[in-house]
Amino acid sequence: MSDFCGVFPYLVSPMNTDGTVREAVLRDLVDHLIDKGVHGLTPLGSTGEFAYLTWPQRKRIVEIVVDAARGRVPVIAGVSHAASAEASRQAREFEELGVDGILAVLETYFPLKEPQIFDYFAAIAHSVQCPVALYTNPSFQATELSFDVVSKLADIPNIEYIKDASGNTGKLLPIATKLNHKIKIFSASAHIPLFVMMLGAVGWMAGPACIIPAQSVKLYNLAREKKWDEGMEYQKKLWDINMSFQKYSLAPCIKAALEIQGFAVGDPIPPLRPLGAQEKEELKQIMQKVSL
Amino acid sequence: MSDFCGVFPYLVSPMNTDGTVREAVLRDLVDHLIDKGVHGLTPLGSTGEFAYLTWPQRKRIVEIVVDAARGRVPVIAGVSHAASAEASRQAREFEELGVDGILAVLETYFPLKEPQIFDYFAAIAHSVQCPVALYTNPSFQATELSFDVVSKLADIPNIEYIKDASGNTGKLLPIATKLNHKIKIFSASAHIPLFVMMLGAVGWMAGPACIIPAQSVKLYNLAREKKWDEGMEYQKKLWDINMSFQKYSLAPCIKAALEIQGFAVGDPIPPLRPLGAQEKEELKQIMQKVSL
Amino acid sequence: MSDFCGVFPYLVSPMNTDGTVREAVLRDLVDHLIDKGVHGLTPLGSTGEFAYLTWPQRKRIVEIVVDAARGRVPVIAGVSHAASAEASRQAREFEELGVDGILAVLETYFPLKEPQIFDYFAAIAHSVQCPVALYTNPSFQATELSFDVVSKLADIPNIEYIKDASGNTGKLLPIATKLNHKIKIFSASAHIPLFVMMLGAVGWMAGPACIIPAQSVKLYNLAREKKWDEGMEYQKKLWDINMSFQKYSLAPCIKAALEIQGFAVGDPIPPLRPLGAQEKEELKQIMQKVSL
Amino acid sequence: MSDFCGVFPYLVSPMNTDGTVREAVLRDLVDHLIDKGVHGLTPLGSTGEFAYLTWPQRKRIVEIVVDAARGRVPVIAGVSHAASAEASRQAREFEELGVDGILAVLETYFPLKEPQIFDYFAAIAHSVQCPVALYTNPSFQATELSFDVVSKLADIPNIEYIKDASGNTGKLLPIATKLNHKIKIFSASAHIPLFVMMLGAVGWMAGPACIIPAQSVKLYNLAREKKWDEGMEYQKKLWDINMSFQKYSLAPCIKAALEIQGFAVGDPIPPLRPLGAQEKEELKQIMQKVSL
């Protein structure tokens, strides 16, 4: 079993308006985040606007990230398609490109029943050798992973992780207590990582970690050392920045914040819209307030 | 302004397990439906499992349908992508392939606000010369088209149609009464087409029309002749078949029904699953009962 | 079997701020509506703010309405409580007060399963001799009546009617076609009554009928005479008034409209709030536009 | 400001089928829970089936609980009605009966806007002298308390507590950090109390505490002593019992568990149904497993 753990930022996808990837800034961001101590990188999560990218764009982004990371930290790339076969094909190509793990994102159109959800994730896992992390996001898609499906999927050897985006500790508790020998939890960030760490998570994958990498690592270390009270105070302090990410749409907000920090990642992909001038100003003030 | 009207079946996408299109049966189906009197064809709607197909697969299906239709009836092809640019690119390619119209399907990941929904549809419309039909499906995606957005979009000259999948006559009434000079309504089928015709719709686009094409045309003609009472009796008769389509997932059910009718369209695309033996038997009996 | 049919306005509940009923205006309203030709009266529906009234208030309202109606038209009074026994007790008392039928409203706190929904309505029906109409409102309460439950409930002899508030003709079609020998449908008003009449409904119960009683009766007569096209034009004309009722909260809007018409029914019950000055003005103009 | 803190079980409402209260067993339960160390008692919460009780039944239950408690622990009684005036009247009567605080439950029929939600809670608070706890349950009612409304309500001097039923630590964090000088948090139980205690809560109100009072008090003490890791292990151990309470409907499950423990609290109030024989057996085994 692999031992991914710690803070894995969901990388934004810096795009030109002609649909090409802004390679230089993506490489800079990778270096910057590794310098700040993050433990891994996750391109093509929700914050990475994966749903807004074509396959060639997705592939190019993963190529750049793997190359830029130079093995310093593991890269777990997101794959997603409504069809099992196409998602599996993406996973295989990413493995050939050298990723260390696959974040398997469920994409649905017709509502899926549990056996179909199982089939989808199982197909992806069987198509690669590397570790796979299960991921669903109930904020954006109707389908949820039940305990029973997670339990069955965890029997597939290379399904080693689950990324929980719900922040519902009631759903995580049984996974943490009954399946902890066969699947490890990555938390969402925001208000919850310390609690999920306390439940036994090994880290978190999150968009905000792009702009607060050092702070995220500090919080992670407090959790690892079981300094819960100190960690709680620190998590509260970081909360203001998270509240602004909840207020605005995730990807546009992280891209705006990175632009403020000097990374020319560009605008979100239309029809997503960049933050307005006033929203950017508000975001700037919040970032200053928490010394970012 | 174009004058599409009548019954437009949403074509299934007959696929081999290796991901290639079953061209022969798709051509047969096109001929069969035109023979039965349908007024147009709509590949790559929900029933066409568009979300489960890659771009090369989608393109091949439209090529075949346009070629097989040989101009006998108009072809309105579905385009859909979370990114406006990619959806627009698909629309342009389809127009070059010779489609007569575009069914613009809204695909969302992050929740969209009204100006973004406007942007998405406007981008598609501006990318082609041919007529465009707006389409959202609140059963499968959270986003709905408000009256205000429809009203603004209807000012774009080639946005000429709206396909309503909701069956909510309360939402259609203001569109039918206040926007009828600039946008025409296609109804969903199922329980509602007669009522929406009475509100002023010009026809309907629907998956079940693949397997009850002649009956759908008959119902349409009753509506055109304003024989509402006779139409109502006939719509009630067709209702049983629609109830089974509601019970099972749409694409798997239509594919199973076409197989029963002798069209070897194959199974739905995994992780969708074909109907079980008992479900197929039940479907067979319902089809016999309504003399299909 | 009884033969309630036609337009049954949901009466508002005119209350003083001290919690007493404004008896005089309620009697005036009853006389006025009967003069305008309505076929029955329904106190204590949603528009009647039943949920905001105590039992003594509810009882007093029904007493007044029964007395004021003087048998000229039937009175169907709403009963509702989370507990079957209390709802049944209310029904019995209303029957003793002389109502002609009971509108049984489902009130839920914990989510109910189908057998419990059956139990609730069955308990009410068994507690009285008079006809009972089933009623749920999916806009305000999570629970819906499935076809199976309606079918079983319709076997109870005095459950003779179902009031549908959903406007979902897909749910009504099977009731209208398969259960029409044992249960009759009352429609909601708004955008849908003509269609539901076409499906076989016997009339509608609705708040807006309080302020457009004559127009509602005219629409009903067009439907009875199967003048569907003429009816459709007339329903479209009434639609503007309905749109404003959708925009504002139902009871506050009907009360404001009745005040404009000269009925001093007072404000809605706090924490409901009366319409603001500008909203009242807007409502006034809409009412003038449709010549009310 | 008052200093309610610790474990407050939501008492079940033991009822005979004729609608009278089972006084003896209610008194026994009160003594038993106080003996086990609970810090307060909360009659007429969700677990207390308040929505299924008439006003005379509610009043009788509070009379008995206040009398049985004999001032040993504070009693915070639930009030709830769609109308502000009636909820306020209930609160006043309970205060005259001697309760130490009011749990103000929001009951909605028409959807409420924020100023109306404010009005409702403010009316209750202004009607009594004693401390008031705000309460909404998003599982059962659509309306939620926003941070802004809570913030404004917390300015009313005797609104001193908020009972959070959501388990959404993201909503609690800003309340805990920004409003902690003017409102104190009571947690829900289940999977979350330890985390909410870590955020600064003063205790929890919960149905399961009726059957695991000593264990709940032990968990509370671990939290008070900031023994988070030990507390986490203990909370995980109690989790199995909570999972069964989630599986079955809350009040029926707690009543069944109390019957198993020898308290003849009777069945839930129809149309709620008691657990079946097999469900009771399953519950019994879970209770034995966690040594209850």
mmCIF file of C-alpha atoms in Angstrom, chain A:
data_model
loop_
_atom_site.group_PDB
_atom_site.id
_atom_site.type_symbol
_atom_site.label_atom_id
_atom_site.label_comp_id
_atom_site.label_asym_id
_atom_site.label_seq_id
_atom_site.Cartn_x
_atom_site.Cartn_y
_atom_site.Cartn_z
ATOM 1 C CA MET A 1 0.000 0.000 0.000
ATOM 2 C CA SER A 2 1.203 3.486 -0.852
ATOM 3 C CA ASP A 3 1.563 6.125 1.813
ATOM 4 C CA PHE A 4 0.284 9.388 0.384
ATOM 5 C CA CYS A 5 -0.376 11.790 3.205
ATOM 6 C CA GLY A 6 -0.421 15.474 4.007
ATOM 7 C CA VAL A 7 -1.609 18.514 2.072
ATOM 8 C CA PHE A 8 -2.359 18.064 -1.642
ATOM 9 C CA PRO A 9 -3.436 21.345 -3.273
ATOM 10 C CA TYR A 10 -5.964 21.073 -6.098
ATOM 11 C CA LEU A 11 -4.066 22.949 -8.774
ATOM 12 C CA VAL A 12 -5.860 25.559 -10.847
ATOM 13 C CA SER A 13 -5.639 25.146 -14.620
ATOM 14 C CA PRO A 14 -4.061 28.334 -16.007
ATOM 15 C CA MET A 15 -5.481 28.753 -19.521
ATOM 16 C CA ASN A 16 -5.068 31.255 -22.309
ATOM 17 C CA THR A 17 -8.216 32.418 -24.051
ATOM 18 C CA ASP A 18 -7.194 30.428 -27.133
ATOM 19 C CA GLY A 19 -7.448 27.245 -25.103
ATOM 20 C CA THR A 20 -3.707 26.648 -24.636
ATOM 21 C CA VAL A 21 -2.185 26.030 -21.228
ATOM 22 C CA ARG A 22 -0.126 28.764 -19.566
ATOM 23 C CA GLU A 23 2.802 26.453 -19.066
ATOM 24 C CA ALA A 24 5.254 28.832 -17.401
ATOM 25 C CA VAL A 25 2.937 29.931 -14.621
ATOM 26 C CA LEU A 26 1.806 26.367 -14.002
ATOM 27 C CA ARG A 27 5.452 25.322 -13.576
ATOM 28 C CA ASP A 28 6.045 28.290 -11.260
ATOM 29 C CA LEU A 29 3.052 27.359 -9.172
ATOM 30 C CA VAL A 30 4.265 23.765 -8.868
ATOM 31 C CA ASP A 31 7.698 24.926 -7.705
ATOM 32 C CA HIS A 32 6.197 27.455 -5.317
ATOM 33 C CA LEU A 33 3.869 24.957 -3.669
ATOM 34 C CA ILE A 34 6.602 22.347 -3.277
ATOM 35 C CA ASP A 35 8.867 25.008 -1.799
ATOM 36 C CA LYS A 36 6.152 25.816 0.719
ATOM 37 C CA GLY A 37 6.127 22.211 1.828
ATOM 38 C CA VAL A 38 3.014 20.651 0.328
ATOM 39 C CA HIS A 39 3.107 16.859 0.270
ATOM 40 C CA GLY A 40 1.597 16.256 -3.148
ATOM 41 C CA LEU A 41 -0.172 17.872 -6.076
ATOM 42 C CA THR A 42 -3.609 17.192 -7.507
ATOM 43 C CA PRO A 43 -4.265 18.582 -10.985
ATOM 44 C CA LEU A 44 -7.766 18.326 -12.477
ATOM 45 C CA GLY A 45 -9.887 18.453 -9.340
ATOM 46 C CA SER A 46 -12.951 20.737 -9.135
ATOM 47 C CA THR A 47 -10.724 23.770 -8.523
ATOM 48 C CA GLY A 48 -8.826 22.686 -11.634
ATOM 49 C CA GLU A 49 -11.980 23.248 -13.696
ATOM 50 C CA PHE A 50 -11.593 19.720 -15.099
ATOM 51 C CA ALA A 51 -15.167 19.741 -16.363
ATOM 52 C CA TYR A 52 -14.392 22.764 -18.555
ATOM 53 C CA LEU A 53 -11.355 21.201 -20.254
ATOM 54 C CA THR A 54 -11.127 18.959 -23.302
ATOM 55 C CA TRP A 55 -9.089 15.791 -23.200
ATOM 56 C CA PRO A 56 -6.066 17.298 -24.985
ATOM 57 C CA GLN A 57 -6.070 20.196 -22.519
ATOM 58 C CA ARG A 58 -6.299 17.842 -19.560
ATOM 59 C CA LYS A 59 -3.483 15.720 -20.890
ATOM 60 C CA ARG A 60 -1.208 18.702 -21.446
ATOM 61 C CA ILE A 61 -1.773 19.945 -17.899
ATOM 62 C CA VAL A 62 -0.857 16.599 -16.393
ATOM 63 C CA GLU A 63 2.252 16.344 -18.600
ATOM 64 C CA ILE A 64 3.439 19.734 -17.366
ATOM 65 C CA VAL A 65 2.696 19.049 -13.708
ATOM 66 C CA VAL A 66 4.431 15.655 -13.724
ATOM 67 C CA ASP A 67 7.427 17.145 -15.489
ATOM 68 C CA ALA A 68 7.611 20.191 -13.235
ATOM 69 C CA ALA A 69 7.225 18.156 -10.047
ATOM 70 C CA ARG A 70 10.307 16.108 -10.980
ATOM 71 C CA GLY A 71 9.379 13.413 -8.496
ATOM 72 C CA ARG A 72 9.767 15.730 -5.539
ATOM 73 C CA VAL A 73 6.159 15.066 -4.446
ATOM 74 C CA PRO A 74 3.568 12.617 -5.754
ATOM 75 C CA VAL A 75 1.082 13.781 -8.401
ATOM 76 C CA ILE A 76 -2.487 12.453 -8.221
ATOM 77 C CA ALA A 77 -4.403 13.429 -11.355
ATOM 78 C CA GLY A 78 -8.164 13.662 -11.688
ATOM 79 C CA VAL A 79 -10.045 11.603 -14.287
ATOM 80 C CA SER A 80 -13.726 11.939 -14.974
ATOM 81 C CA HIS A 81 -16.220 10.978 -17.663
ATOM 82 C CA ALA A 82 -19.806 9.735 -17.663
ATOM 83 C CA ALA A 83 -18.632 6.573 -19.478
ATOM 84 C CA SER A 84 -16.519 4.070 -17.548
ATOM 85 C CA ALA A 85 -14.433 3.202 -20.605
ATOM 86 C CA GLU A 86 -13.407 6.766 -21.362
ATOM 87 C CA ALA A 87 -12.575 7.515 -17.709
ATOM 88 C CA SER A 88 -10.468 4.339 -17.633
ATOM 89 C CA ARG A 89 -8.699 5.327 -20.832
ATOM 90 C CA GLN A 90 -7.841 8.709 -19.320
ATOM 91 C CA ALA A 91 -6.489 6.975 -16.220
ATOM 92 C CA ARG A 92 -4.273 4.684 -18.309
ATOM 93 C CA GLU A 93 -2.853 7.593 -20.277
ATOM 94 C CA PHE A 94 -2.146 9.528 -17.110
ATOM 95 C CA GLU A 95 -0.348 6.526 -15.661
ATOM 96 C CA GLU A 96 1.778 6.328 -18.769
ATOM 97 C CA LEU A 97 2.545 10.032 -18.339
ATOM 98 C CA GLY A 98 3.961 9.177 -14.933
ATOM 99 C CA VAL A 99 1.367 10.181 -12.353
ATOM 100 C CA ASP A 100 1.651 8.518 -8.958
ATOM 101 C CA GLY A 101 -2.054 8.103 -8.387
ATOM 102 C CA ILE A 102 -5.476 8.686 -9.888
ATOM 103 C CA LEU A 103 -8.269 10.756 -8.350
ATOM 104 C CA ALA A 104 -11.348 9.042 -9.788
ATOM 105 C CA VAL A 105 -14.174 11.569 -10.009
ATOM 106 C CA LEU A 106 -17.702 10.314 -10.551
ATOM 107 C CA GLU A 107 -19.511 12.146 -13.323
ATOM 108 C CA THR A 108 -23.177 11.334 -13.805
ATOM 109 C CA TYR A 109 -25.908 12.263 -16.223
ATOM 110 C CA PHE A 110 -28.659 9.736 -15.715
ATOM 111 C CA PRO A 111 -28.968 9.010 -11.979
ATOM 112 C CA LEU A 112 -26.884 5.953 -11.100
ATOM 113 C CA LYS A 113 -27.746 3.066 -8.805
ATOM 114 C CA GLU A 114 -25.138 1.627 -6.461
ATOM 115 C CA PRO A 115 -24.000 -1.264 -8.695
ATOM 116 C CA GLN A 116 -23.353 1.226 -11.498
ATOM 117 C CA ILE A 117 -21.377 3.491 -9.208
ATOM 118 C CA PHE A 118 -19.351 0.447 -8.185
ATOM 119 C CA ASP A 119 -18.792 -0.478 -11.842
ATOM 120 C CA TYR A 120 -17.527 2.980 -12.705
ATOM 121 C CA PHE A 121 -14.899 3.176 -9.992
ATOM 122 C CA ALA A 122 -13.938 -0.489 -10.359
ATOM 123 C CA ALA A 123 -13.360 -0.026 -14.097
ATOM 124 C CA ILE A 124 -10.971 2.844 -13.473
ATOM 125 C CA ALA A 125 -9.111 0.970 -10.741
ATOM 126 C CA HIS A 126 -8.731 -2.140 -12.878
ATOM 127 C CA SER A 127 -7.310 -0.096 -15.737
ATOM 128 C CA VAL A 128 -4.245 1.090 -13.817
ATOM 129 C CA GLN A 129 -1.568 -0.238 -11.464
ATOM 130 C CA CYS A 130 -1.207 2.903 -9.383
ATOM 131 C CA PRO A 131 -3.244 3.819 -6.303
ATOM 132 C CA VAL A 132 -6.717 5.260 -6.849
ATOM 133 C CA ALA A 133 -8.632 7.738 -4.672
ATOM 134 C CA LEU A 134 -12.450 7.741 -4.828
ATOM 135 C CA TYR A 135 -14.093 11.128 -5.105
ATOM 136 C CA THR A 136 -17.609 12.468 -5.315
ATOM 137 C CA ASN A 137 -18.776 15.975 -4.651
ATOM 138 C CA PRO A 138 -22.383 16.170 -3.459
ATOM 139 C CA SER A 139 -22.309 19.962 -3.882
ATOM 140 C CA PHE A 140 -22.023 19.650 -7.635
ATOM 141 C CA GLN A 141 -23.419 16.227 -8.450
ATOM 142 C CA ALA A 142 -26.423 14.398 -7.091
ATOM 143 C CA THR A 143 -24.783 11.030 -6.566
ATOM 144 C CA GLU A 144 -23.269 10.092 -3.233
ATOM 145 C CA LEU A 145 -21.050 7.219 -2.238
ATOM 146 C CA SER A 146 -22.779 5.029 0.334
ATOM 147 C CA PHE A 147 -20.855 3.187 3.014
ATOM 148 C CA ASP A 148 -21.739 -0.126 1.364
ATOM 149 C CA VAL A 149 -20.318 0.883 -2.003
ATOM 150 C CA VAL A 150 -17.171 2.324 -0.419
ATOM 151 C CA SER A 151 -16.763 -0.885 1.554
ATOM 152 C CA LYS A 152 -16.958 -3.055 -1.585
ATOM 153 C CA LEU A 153 -14.711 -0.754 -3.588
ATOM 154 C CA ALA A 154 -12.116 -0.784 -0.803
ATOM 155 C CA ASP A 155 -11.670 -4.508 -1.444
ATOM 156 C CA ILE A 156 -10.110 -3.684 -4.809
ATOM 157 C CA PRO A 157 -6.399 -3.607 -3.953
ATOM 158 C CA ASN A 158 -5.391 -0.341 -5.591
ATOM 159 C CA ILE A 159 -8.403 1.628 -4.324
ATOM 160 C CA GLU A 160 -6.492 2.939 -1.344
ATOM 161 C CA TYR A 161 -7.969 6.391 -0.675
ATOM 162 C CA ILE A 162 -11.238 8.257 -0.496
ATOM 163 C CA LYS A 163 -11.435 12.018 -0.811
ATOM 164 C CA ASP A 164 -14.454 13.263 1.060
ATOM 165 C CA ALA A 165 -15.864 16.559 -0.138
ATOM 166 C CA SER A 166 -18.961 16.532 2.006
ATOM 167 C CA GLY A 167 -17.549 17.548 5.357
ATOM 168 C CA ASN A 168 -20.150 15.222 6.836
ATOM 169 C CA THR A 169 -18.323 13.609 9.708
ATOM 170 C CA GLY A 170 -21.306 11.318 10.243
ATOM 171 C CA LYS A 171 -20.601 9.651 6.917
ATOM 172 C CA LEU A 172 -16.870 9.498 7.590
ATOM 173 C CA LEU A 173 -17.063 8.002 11.077
ATOM 174 C CA PRO A 174 -18.100 4.498 9.917
ATOM 175 C CA ILE A 175 -15.534 4.587 7.097
ATOM 176 C CA ALA A 176 -12.851 5.648 9.576
ATOM 177 C CA THR A 177 -13.764 3.036 12.158
ATOM 178 C CA LYS A 178 -14.776 0.012 10.075
ATOM 179 C CA LEU A 179 -12.740 0.333 6.861
ATOM 180 C CA ASN A 180 -9.549 1.915 8.212
ATOM 181 C CA HIS A 181 -7.506 -1.195 7.430
ATOM 182 C CA LYS A 182 -8.293 -1.004 3.733
ATOM 183 C CA ILE A 183 -8.981 2.620 2.757
ATOM 184 C CA LYS A 184 -7.501 5.924 3.929
ATOM 185 C CA ILE A 185 -9.341 9.239 4.081
ATOM 186 C CA PHE A 186 -8.328 12.561 2.596
ATOM 187 C CA SER A 187 -10.435 15.380 3.986
ATOM 188 C CA ALA A 188 -11.852 18.448 2.306
ATOM 189 C CA SER A 189 -10.398 21.629 3.688
ATOM 190 C CA ALA A 190 -12.411 24.614 4.860
ATOM 191 C CA HIS A 191 -13.955 24.156 8.277
ATOM 192 C CA ILE A 192 -13.344 20.494 8.715
ATOM 193 C CA PRO A 193 -9.782 19.151 8.194
ATOM 194 C CA LEU A 194 -8.803 19.091 11.843
ATOM 195 C CA PHE A 195 -11.883 17.078 12.775
ATOM 196 C CA VAL A 196 -11.380 14.619 9.955
ATOM 197 C CA MET A 197 -7.725 14.270 10.922
ATOM 198 C CA MET A 198 -8.932 13.463 14.418
ATOM 199 C CA LEU A 199 -11.103 10.748 12.904
ATOM 200 C CA GLY A 200 -7.988 9.272 11.349
ATOM 201 C CA ALA A 201 -7.583 11.002 7.974
ATOM 202 C CA VAL A 202 -4.132 11.089 6.408
ATOM 203 C CA GLY A 203 -4.404 14.624 5.036
ATOM 204 C CA TRP A 204 -6.509 16.756 2.784
ATOM 205 C CA MET A 205 -6.917 17.733 -0.846
ATOM 206 C CA ALA A 206 -8.149 21.259 -1.320
ATOM 207 C CA GLY A 207 -8.232 24.265 -3.600
ATOM 208 C CA PRO A 208 -7.466 26.875 -0.924
ATOM 209 C CA ALA A 209 -4.153 25.110 -0.230
ATOM 210 C CA CYS A 210 -2.964 26.692 -3.509
ATOM 211 C CA ILE A 211 -2.888 30.064 -1.824
ATOM 212 C CA ILE A 212 -2.234 29.119 1.791
ATOM 213 C CA PRO A 213 0.231 26.251 1.302
ATOM 214 C CA ALA A 214 2.531 27.010 4.240
ATOM 215 C CA GLN A 215 -0.390 27.635 6.567
ATOM 216 C CA SER A 216 -2.023 24.388 5.459
ATOM 217 C CA VAL A 217 1.161 22.464 6.145
ATOM 218 C CA LYS A 218 1.412 24.079 9.583
ATOM 219 C CA LEU A 219 -2.155 23.050 10.391
ATOM 220 C CA TYR A 220 -1.435 19.529 9.143
ATOM 221 C CA ASN A 221 1.622 19.283 11.386
ATOM 222 C CA LEU A 222 -0.358 20.432 14.429
ATOM 223 C CA ALA A 223 -2.863 17.691 13.667
ATOM 224 C CA ARG A 224 -0.148 15.077 13.231
ATOM 225 C CA GLU A 225 1.279 16.046 16.607
ATOM 226 C CA LYS A 226 -2.214 15.808 18.103
ATOM 227 C CA LYS A 227 -2.040 19.437 19.242
ATOM 228 C CA TRP A 228 -5.783 19.725 18.842
ATOM 229 C CA ASP A 229 -6.432 22.877 20.851
ATOM 230 C CA GLU A 230 -3.639 24.786 19.173
ATOM 231 C CA GLY A 231 -4.766 23.403 15.822
ATOM 232 C CA MET A 232 -8.331 24.491 16.492
ATOM 233 C CA GLU A 233 -7.224 28.050 17.147
ATOM 234 C CA TYR A 234 -5.198 28.036 13.957
ATOM 235 C CA GLN A 235 -8.017 26.538 11.883
ATOM 236 C CA LYS A 236 -10.359 29.253 13.166
ATOM 237 C CA LYS A 237 -7.855 31.851 12.025
ATOM 238 C CA LEU A 238 -7.743 30.392 8.513
ATOM 239 C CA TRP A 239 -11.519 30.241 8.415
ATOM 240 C CA ASP A 240 -12.039 33.795 7.131
ATOM 241 C CA ILE A 241 -10.226 32.985 3.925
ATOM 242 C CA ASN A 242 -12.378 29.900 3.483
ATOM 243 C CA MET A 243 -15.568 31.858 3.971
ATOM 244 C CA SER A 244 -14.734 34.036 0.972
ATOM 245 C CA PHE A 245 -14.105 30.901 -1.086
ATOM 246 C CA GLN A 246 -17.569 29.701 -0.159
ATOM 247 C CA LYS A 247 -19.109 33.040 -1.051
ATOM 248 C CA TYR A 248 -17.680 33.176 -4.562
ATOM 249 C CA SER A 249 -17.438 30.276 -6.944
ATOM 250 C CA LEU A 250 -14.431 28.134 -6.099
ATOM 251 C CA ALA A 251 -12.243 28.188 -9.215
ATOM 252 C CA PRO A 252 -12.768 31.897 -10.000
ATOM 253 C CA CYS A 253 -11.905 32.766 -6.401
ATOM 254 C CA ILE A 254 -8.700 30.713 -6.237
ATOM 255 C CA LYS A 255 -7.581 32.065 -9.609
ATOM 256 C CA ALA A 256 -8.227 35.643 -8.448
ATOM 257 C CA ALA A 257 -6.315 35.003 -5.216
ATOM 258 C CA LEU A 258 -3.345 33.572 -7.096
ATOM 259 C CA GLU A 259 -3.345 36.572 -9.423
ATOM 260 C CA ILE A 260 -3.201 38.779 -6.308
ATOM 261 C CA GLN A 261 -0.226 36.703 -5.129
ATOM 262 C CA GLY A 262 1.495 37.329 -8.447
ATOM 263 C CA PHE A 263 0.736 34.136 -10.353
ATOM 264 C CA ALA A 264 -0.684 35.076 -13.753
ATOM 265 C CA VAL A 265 -3.049 32.115 -13.939
ATOM 266 C CA GLY A 266 -5.621 34.053 -15.947
ATOM 267 C CA ASP A 267 -9.377 34.027 -15.850
ATOM 268 C CA PRO A 268 -11.649 31.068 -15.230
ATOM 269 C CA ILE A 269 -12.953 29.275 -18.315
ATOM 270 C CA PRO A 270 -16.157 30.775 -19.786
ATOM 271 C CA PRO A 271 -19.032 30.677 -19.089
ATOM 272 C CA LEU A 272 -17.406 30.965 -15.652
ATOM 273 C CA ARG A 273 -16.640 34.617 -15.013
ATOM 274 C CA PRO A 274 -13.745 36.263 -13.191
ATOM 275 C CA LEU A 275 -14.439 38.059 -9.935
ATOM 276 C CA GLY A 276 -15.433 41.705 -10.326
ATOM 277 C CA ALA A 277 -13.193 44.587 -9.236
ATOM 278 C CA GLN A 278 -15.001 45.018 -5.931
ATOM 279 C CA GLU A 279 -14.940 41.308 -5.190
ATOM 280 C CA LYS A 280 -11.214 41.197 -5.919
ATOM 281 C CA GLU A 281 -10.676 44.112 -3.547
ATOM 282 C CA GLU A 282 -12.657 42.369 -0.821
ATOM 283 C CA LEU A 283 -10.665 39.191 -1.367
ATOM 284 C CA LYS A 284 -7.415 41.160 -1.189
ATOM 285 C CA GLN A 285 -8.370 42.600 2.177
ATOM 286 C CA ILE A 286 -9.295 39.218 3.576
ATOM 287 C CA MET A 287 -5.974 37.831 2.394
ATOM 288 C CA GLN A 288 -4.086 40.672 4.029
ATOM 289 C CA LYS A 289 -6.023 40.185 7.234
ATOM 290 C CA VAL A 290 -4.865 36.581 7.537
ATOM 291 C CA SER A 291 -1.357 37.659 6.473
ATOM 292 C CA LEU A 292 -1.278 35.825 3.180
#
